[in-house]
Short mmCIF file of C-alpha atoms in Angstrom, two decimals:
data_model
loop_
_atom_site.label_atom_id
_atom_site.label_comp_id
_atom_site.label_asym_id
_atom_site.label_seq_id
_atom_site.Cartn_x
_atom_site.Cartn_y
_atom_site.Cartn_z
CA MET A 684 10.28 68.88 -35.55
CA THR A 685 11.14 65.65 -37.72
CA THR A 686 15.21 66.13 -38.73
CA THR A 687 17.51 64.26 -37.54
CA SER A 688 19.89 67.19 -38.38
CA GLU A 689 21.02 68.82 -34.46
CA GLY A 690 19.53 72.30 -35.93
CA PRO A 691 20.29 75.58 -34.68
CA GLY A 692 20.71 76.34 -30.90
CA MET A 693 21.27 71.89 -30.37
CA ILE A 694 24.80 71.37 -28.22
CA PRO A 695 25.78 69.00 -31.23
CA GLY A 696 26.93 64.68 -29.28
CA ILE A 697 25.00 66.25 -26.02
CA TYR A 698 23.79 62.63 -25.63
CA HIS A 699 26.25 60.56 -26.73
CA TYR A 700 28.34 60.93 -23.05
CA CYS A 701 25.01 61.84 -21.14
CA ASP A 702 23.78 59.59 -17.95
CA ARG A 703 20.29 58.96 -18.92
CA TRP A 704 18.29 61.07 -16.79
CA CYS A 705 16.41 64.22 -18.75
CA ARG A 706 14.36 65.23 -15.74
CA ARG A 707 17.45 65.77 -13.47
CA CYS A 708 19.31 67.12 -17.12
CA PRO A 709 19.79 71.31 -17.75
CA PHE A 710 20.29 71.46 -21.35
CA THR A 711 17.03 69.17 -22.74
CA ALA A 712 15.78 71.39 -24.03
CA ARG A 713 19.09 71.67 -26.01
CA CYS A 714 19.24 67.74 -26.85
CA LEU A 715 18.05 66.24 -29.54
CA GLN A 716 17.71 63.41 -29.34
CA PHE A 717 15.30 64.75 -26.14
CA ARG A 718 13.62 66.26 -28.64
CA LEU A 719 12.92 63.42 -30.96
CA ASP A 720 11.81 61.24 -27.76
CA SER A 721 9.68 63.67 -26.19
CA GLU A 722 8.04 64.17 -29.97
CA LYS A 723 7.37 60.81 -29.85
CA ALA A 724 6.00 60.69 -26.39
CA GLU A 725 3.91 63.24 -25.88
CA GLY A 726 4.86 66.29 -28.76
CA HIS A 727 7.17 67.85 -26.03
CA THR A 728 4.35 67.62 -23.23
CA ALA A 729 7.09 66.18 -21.84
CA LEU A 730 9.55 69.15 -21.58
CA GLU A 731 7.11 70.54 -19.18
CA GLY A 732 7.19 70.62 -15.37
CA LEU A 733 10.68 68.51 -15.70
CA ASP A 734 13.21 69.59 -12.12
CA ILE A 735 15.50 70.75 -14.17
CA PHE A 736 17.56 72.49 -11.20
CA GLY A 737 17.14 70.43 -8.52
CA VAL A 738 20.23 73.07 -6.46
CA PRO A 739 19.20 72.06 -2.89
CA PHE A 740 18.58 67.80 -4.16
CA TRP A 741 22.74 68.54 -5.90
CA GLN A 742 23.70 70.58 -2.87
CA GLU A 743 22.88 67.35 -0.36
CA LEU A 744 24.35 64.89 -2.71
CA ALA A 745 27.24 67.42 -2.58
CA LEU A 746 27.19 66.85 1.20
CA GLY A 747 26.60 63.35 1.00
CA MET A 748 30.14 62.80 -1.02
CA GLU A 749 32.27 64.73 1.95
CA ARG A 750 30.21 62.29 3.98
CA ALA A 751 31.64 59.41 2.28
CA SER A 752 34.83 59.84 2.16
CA ARG A 753 35.03 60.45 5.67
CA LEU A 754 33.88 57.13 6.25
CA ILE A 755 36.24 55.66 3.37
CA ARG A 756 38.92 56.67 5.05
CA ASP A 757 38.22 56.55 8.51
CA ALA A 758 37.82 52.32 7.67
CA VAL A 759 40.43 52.36 5.50
CA SER A 760 42.57 54.01 8.38
CA ALA A 761 40.65 50.68 10.71
CA ALA A 762 42.17 48.19 8.54
CA GLU A 763 45.25 49.51 8.45
CA ASP A 764 45.83 49.35 11.74
CA SER A 765 44.69 46.00 12.69
CA ARG A 766 46.45 44.81 10.05
CA GLY A 767 49.46 46.79 9.70
CA GLU A 768 49.53 47.35 6.22
CA GLY A 769 47.99 49.09 3.07
CA ALA A 770 45.00 48.44 3.19
CA ASP A 771 42.63 47.68 -0.42
CA PRO A 772 44.50 49.16 -3.06
CA ALA A 773 43.57 49.67 -6.67
CA PRO A 774 44.32 46.62 -8.07
CA PRO A 775 46.82 46.74 -10.84
CA GLU A 776 44.90 47.12 -14.73
CA PRO A 777 45.28 43.27 -15.77
CA VAL A 778 47.20 42.86 -19.29
CA MET A 779 44.76 42.40 -21.96
CA ALA A 780 44.44 40.11 -24.85
CA PRO A 781 42.94 42.17 -27.85
CA ALA A 782 39.80 44.16 -28.12
CA ARG A 783 38.46 39.95 -29.10
CA ARG A 784 38.59 39.68 -25.32
CA SER A 785 35.18 40.09 -23.51
CA ALA A 786 34.87 43.11 -22.38
CA ARG A 787 32.25 41.49 -19.78
CA GLU A 788 35.34 39.66 -18.85
CA HIS A 789 37.91 42.65 -17.43
CA PRO A 790 37.90 43.16 -13.85
CA ALA A 791 36.26 46.63 -13.19
CA SER A 792 33.36 45.30 -15.59
CA ARG A 793 32.75 42.67 -12.75
CA ALA A 794 33.45 44.40 -9.93
CA ALA A 795 29.84 47.44 -12.02
CA LEU A 796 28.17 43.54 -12.21
CA ALA A 797 28.92 42.90 -8.45
CA TYR A 798 27.63 46.46 -7.49
CA ALA A 799 23.77 46.06 -8.93
CA GLY A 800 23.69 42.48 -7.22
CA MET A 801 25.02 43.97 -3.81
CA ALA A 802 22.28 47.02 -4.13
CA ASP A 803 19.75 44.50 -4.81
CA GLY A 804 19.98 43.05 -2.39
CA TRP A 805 20.53 45.84 -0.17
CA PHE A 806 17.38 47.13 -0.97
CA MET A 807 15.43 43.77 -0.71
CA GLU A 808 16.57 42.90 2.65
CA ALA A 809 15.68 46.85 3.57
CA GLU A 810 12.33 46.26 2.35
CA ARG A 811 11.54 43.34 4.18
CA GLU A 812 12.73 44.79 7.65
CA LYS A 813 10.15 48.18 6.43
CA PRO A 814 10.21 50.62 4.34
CA VAL A 815 13.29 51.75 2.56
CA SER A 816 13.95 55.12 5.06
CA GLY A 817 16.06 58.28 4.25
CA SER A 818 16.00 60.93 2.04
CA MET A 819 13.82 59.49 -1.18
CA GLU A 820 16.23 61.17 -3.27
CA ALA A 821 19.21 58.96 -3.22
CA VAL A 822 17.08 55.69 -3.39
CA GLU A 823 16.73 57.17 -6.79
CA VAL A 824 20.08 58.12 -7.06
CA ILE A 825 21.07 55.17 -6.60
CA ARG A 826 18.81 52.86 -8.40
CA HIS A 827 18.29 55.50 -11.21
CA TYR A 828 22.49 54.85 -12.06
CA ARG A 829 23.43 50.72 -10.50
CA TYR A 830 22.80 49.33 -13.88
CA LEU A 831 24.79 52.33 -16.05
CA ILE A 832 27.37 51.94 -13.96
CA TYR A 833 27.68 48.85 -15.17
CA ALA A 834 26.98 49.27 -18.81
CA LYS A 835 28.73 52.66 -19.64
CA VAL A 836 32.22 50.38 -17.82
CA VAL A 837 31.88 47.91 -20.50
CA ARG A 838 31.16 50.66 -23.45
CA ALA A 839 34.01 51.78 -22.00
CA VAL A 840 36.73 49.17 -21.66
CA ASP A 841 35.36 47.42 -24.84
CA GLY A 842 36.02 51.04 -26.32
CA ARG A 843 39.90 50.81 -24.99
CA ASN A 844 40.26 47.42 -26.43
CA HIS A 845 39.59 48.22 -29.41
CA ALA A 846 41.57 51.09 -29.61
CA LEU A 847 45.00 49.20 -28.19
CA SER A 848 44.01 46.75 -31.03
CA ARG A 849 44.06 49.10 -33.69
CA GLU A 850 40.66 48.02 -35.47
CA ASP A 851 39.30 51.62 -34.23
CA PRO A 852 42.15 54.28 -32.75
CA GLY A 853 39.37 57.05 -32.34
CA ALA A 854 37.17 54.51 -29.71
CA GLY A 855 39.64 55.61 -26.96
CA ARG A 856 38.29 58.87 -26.97
CA ASP A 857 35.26 57.44 -26.72
CA SER A 858 36.36 55.00 -24.19
CA ASP A 859 37.46 58.09 -21.91
CA GLY A 860 33.95 59.90 -22.42
CA SER A 861 32.08 56.51 -20.99
CA ALA A 862 34.62 55.75 -18.17
CA LYS A 863 33.22 60.01 -17.18
CA ILE A 864 29.91 58.70 -17.01
CA ALA A 865 30.14 56.02 -15.62
CA LEU A 866 32.93 57.89 -12.75
CA LEU A 867 30.56 60.15 -12.41
CA SER A 868 27.47 57.99 -11.91
CA ILE A 869 29.79 56.11 -8.82
CA ASP A 870 30.97 59.58 -7.27
CA ARG A 871 27.24 60.32 -6.98
CA SER A 872 26.46 56.49 -6.08
CA ILE A 873 28.83 57.03 -3.23
CA GLY A 874 27.12 59.98 -1.76
CA ALA A 875 23.73 59.04 -2.50
CA TRP A 876 24.61 55.62 0.00
CA SER A 877 26.32 58.02 2.10
CA ILE A 878 22.74 59.97 2.67
CA LEU A 879 21.47 55.91 3.35
CA TYR A 880 24.08 55.33 5.77
CA GLY A 881 23.04 55.22 10.03
CA ASP A 882 19.05 55.56 9.15
CA HIS A 883 18.54 51.45 8.90
CA PRO A 884 20.11 50.23 11.97
CA GLY A 885 21.91 46.77 11.61
CA LYS A 886 22.31 47.89 7.74
CA GLU A 887 26.00 50.45 7.88
CA ASP A 888 28.37 47.65 7.85
CA ARG A 889 26.72 46.88 5.09
CA THR A 890 26.13 50.12 3.84
CA LEU A 891 29.93 50.71 3.97
CA SER A 892 30.52 47.66 2.35
CA ILE A 893 28.80 48.52 -0.76
CA LEU A 894 30.71 52.66 -0.39
CA LEU A 895 34.30 50.81 0.51
CA HIS A 896 33.37 48.30 -2.93
CA LEU A 897 32.23 51.78 -5.05
CA ASP A 898 35.67 52.55 -4.34
CA ARG A 899 37.74 50.65 -4.83
CA LEU A 900 36.27 50.44 -8.49
CA ARG A 901 36.64 53.96 -8.97
CA ARG A 902 40.39 53.94 -8.47
CA SER A 903 40.60 51.21 -10.49
CA LEU A 904 38.25 52.98 -13.05
CA GLU A 905 40.74 56.11 -12.45
CA LEU A 906 43.78 53.82 -12.93
CA VAL A 907 42.89 52.36 -16.26
CA PHE A 908 41.70 55.12 -18.41
CA PRO A 909 43.98 57.85 -16.93
CA ASP A 910 42.06 61.05 -18.73
CA ALA A 911 38.75 60.21 -17.83
CA ARG A 912 38.30 63.04 -15.96
CA ALA A 913 39.43 65.26 -18.17
CA PHE A 914 37.54 64.66 -20.77
CA GLN A 915 35.34 67.62 -21.54
CA ARG A 916 31.51 66.37 -22.71
CA PRO A 917 29.61 68.42 -24.99
CA GLY A 918 27.45 70.94 -23.26
CA PHE A 919 28.13 69.25 -19.64
CA ASP A 920 31.38 70.58 -19.27
CA THR A 921 31.50 72.54 -22.37
CA GLU A 922 28.34 74.94 -21.80
CA PRO A 923 27.59 77.22 -19.01
CA SER A 924 24.57 75.22 -16.84
CA SER A 925 23.49 75.32 -13.23
CA SER A 926 24.60 72.77 -10.51
CA ALA A 927 21.87 70.56 -11.11
CA ASN A 928 23.50 68.16 -13.30
CA PRO A 929 27.79 68.72 -11.97
#
């Protein structure tokens, strides 16, 4: 296939709102971008042997998300008890200048970039002590999403700024789609960190700090992009699929 038309069976635009993890995607056979990339790389051989569904892994990650919710809830409750007031509220949406203001300056973008640094620092320190133990798939999740979160947050904020400035009113929809990818990436990263929690004695506090940071970022994004969770991604939210990519 050498044409850029979507073609029969393809899902138009699915690649605009994906998490760039083809190996765990149930829709690669219906994605034009994946097909074109496969033709360039290996003449479709990249379609073979992919871990398409990986149901046990996603089930483990879902349990990790539940465990993370308990850890975060307990940590916030302990902070409230010690301070006698609410802890770590989601920051209010700042008043931003029109789109000329760099999206990278937004507090959510800064927090997303800070998270990437926190994750890298955690792994560097852990690997100096001993090889990272625990679920290797959880480690893979964290490493896959740590920079993607920042990129998607910046894109979402940039689109929102353009929509607010009326330079491109349609950018608001794209910003919700990018924000949804960021939120899903945060959800999965939180689940993965909770799987690693406790596997490294002496690092529980640092891991919990990362979990709390991600939770604050998630709540901030939900405040700034209240419609993001409801955004319908082509394919992922409009077509029947397995539980491989919830």
